[in-house]
Amino acid sequence: MEEGPVPRKRRATSDAIGVTLKQLNGRPVIIENVSRKFVTKQNVNDLPSKTAKEKKKRRNVPSGELSCHRLQESLLSSASGYSNYRGVLNWCVVMLVLSNSRLFLENLLKYGILVDPIQVLSLFLKDPYTMPAACLVIVSNVFVLVAFYTERRLSVGCFSERFGLLVHSINLSVILCFPVAIVLMVKSVTPVGGAFSLGVYTILFLKLYSYKDVNKWCREKSYAKARSLSRSHSCPAVSGNKGNSLVTYPGNLTLRDLYYFVFAPTLCYELNFPRSPNIRKRFLLRRLFEMLFFTQLLVGLTQQWMIPIIQSSMKPLEDMDLSRMMERLLRLAVPNHFLWLIFFYTFFHSAMNFVAELLRFGDREFYRDWWNSETVTYFWQNWNIPVHKWCLRHFYRPMLKRGLSKWASQSAVFLASAFFHEYLVSVPLKMLRPWAFMGMMAQLPLAWIVACFLHGNYGNAAVWISLIIGQPIAVLMYVHDYYVLHYRESVGRTPE
Ligand SMILES: CC(C)(COP(=O)(O)OP(=O)(O)OC[C@H]1O[C@@H](n2cnc3c(N)ncnc32)[C@H](O)[C@@H]1OP(=O)(O)O)[C@@H](O)C(=O)NCCC(=O)NCCS
């Protein structure tokens, strides 16, 4: 934050090249030649504002009236060093609100009110008596229990490491395959219900993978410790856990501990999570209110703004009308981007903080300042911290340790991420298309291009453009293919 304007001081320094007196219209004028070195960023920022004190001083000093010019740059020229564009930022916000109000009105006049909360329920439930997506989520507990009992067996030596790994591998594979089979086979699973249950299974897969890895690391550590102790024959001091309540392996292998991790807003298991001292009720209620409000807003904007544009884009896509396709794409980019931003805030701030507060989970770093990304790499390191942490801890670093190059390891992470993006979109839509996969894999060359050719603000603009334009391209491709597959006969009749 900038502080109030600092009064300019007139200093007689050697930097001042000279002071001359000229006669202008019969009045003497003092021309001060002030070197640019003397005009610092701080005082240049405050040039336009004169304090009352300075004005008064000038009024009292007669010579002050005589000098009203000095050597200086215009504010908008880069040489001036001026950087306070707060007013311009406000102008941008005002323009954004005005232009979107116009769009809002135009939309209302054209389509009327399309928001229908009842229709949203039907996206989750086709048949309210079976609710397959909810059943799928309940069944996922079986996989949690399998992972738990495998770890218990491993901890007491009933299972060998190899056999334990085999059981975990089968369990994790089934976690990925079982919901696919159900979503594809059961007709009453809707795309939204399918996406929700697959999302839950994907999160569970990542969590149980982390659970398996951390417990294995603990066993390896305790074996190494036992070996070094037997070699030294020394009696160890029990690690400093007596005074505090830190859990040590295998004391963590309880159902309570595992279910805490399953519900905690993280994908990386730890024996002792940082805990917040208490639940702040006001904070909790605020997050709950935000969740409810923004979810309604997301649904309303999708129905009122996004769906009509998507519907009107089907015909140009069918006809391969390039100019109209571009126009619809740009039209879709705005609501799509707003929805994505609202989703980001609702999920990564409101929902995750709500759950964390409820569970007194202390680490609230769910995102960092991705909006300042000047490179694509920075964006992926900072926008989804739980996934990034998991990738680093359980995938990227283990690969680096095995001797893979940085580039190969990064490519492998993006390949896995591309697979999961495709998995979460293609399976619920019941059609295999490569758009999400390609979108994720395209991040690698894009990262390279941005890092090589665009820096600073240009890099930041490139990241924003890739977010604003890239997503609606994928959305349009999927929706178009879905429409063609399911409602081909009505495509020709969609409104313009
Ligand atoms: C691939 C990815 C993990 C790379 O992350 P990155 O931060 O660029 O990787 P870096 O090479 O900078 O190294 C990261 C860490 O590994 C460490 N590291 C580097 N080389 C290492 C080595 N040989 N051995 C061990 N550690 C090493 C680094 O020190 C660094 O640690 P630090 O974070 O504590 O400083 C990241 O881009 C990513 O998460 N991508 C996928 C994200 C994604 O798909 N998200 C989906 C969201 S919907």
mmCIF file of C-alpha atoms in Angstrom, residues 67 91 97 137 159 198 219 227 232 234 288 290 304 308 392 397 432 472 488 492:
data_model
loop_
_atom_site.group_PDB
_atom_site.id
_atom_site.type_symbol
_atom_site.label_atom_id
_atom_site.label_comp_id
_atom_site.label_asym_id
_atom_site.label_seq_id
_atom_site.Cartn_x
_atom_site.Cartn_y
_atom_site.Cartn_z
ATOM 1 C CA SER A 67 8.683 29.189 -11.225
ATOM 2 C CA TRP A 91 -11.581 1.871 -14.317
ATOM 3 C CA VAL A 97 -19.126 -4.440 -14.549
ATOM 4 C CA VAL A 137 -19.303 -43.553 -2.939
ATOM 5 C CA PHE A 159 2.528 -60.073 5.070
ATOM 6 C CA LEU A 198 -15.144 -40.831 -10.188
ATOM 7 C CA ARG A 219 8.914 -49.406 8.218
ATOM 8 C CA ARG A 227 19.946 -52.461 12.228
ATOM 9 C CA SER A 232 26.210 -50.317 17.929
ATOM 10 C CA SER A 234 23.700 -49.116 22.445
ATOM 11 C CA LEU A 288 -20.409 -22.454 4.641
ATOM 12 C CA GLU A 290 -19.805 -18.873 0.621
ATOM 13 C CA GLN A 304 -28.509 -18.775 -17.892
ATOM 14 C CA PRO A 308 -27.421 -20.967 -24.461
ATOM 15 C CA LEU A 392 6.205 -34.055 -5.977
ATOM 16 C CA ARG A 397 10.963 -37.065 -6.523
ATOM 17 C CA LEU A 432 -13.660 -41.611 -25.260
ATOM 18 C CA PRO A 472 -13.597 -23.280 -23.704
ATOM 19 C CA ARG A 488 -27.924 -35.346 -33.445
ATOM 20 C CA GLY A 492 -29.976 -28.385 -36.873
#
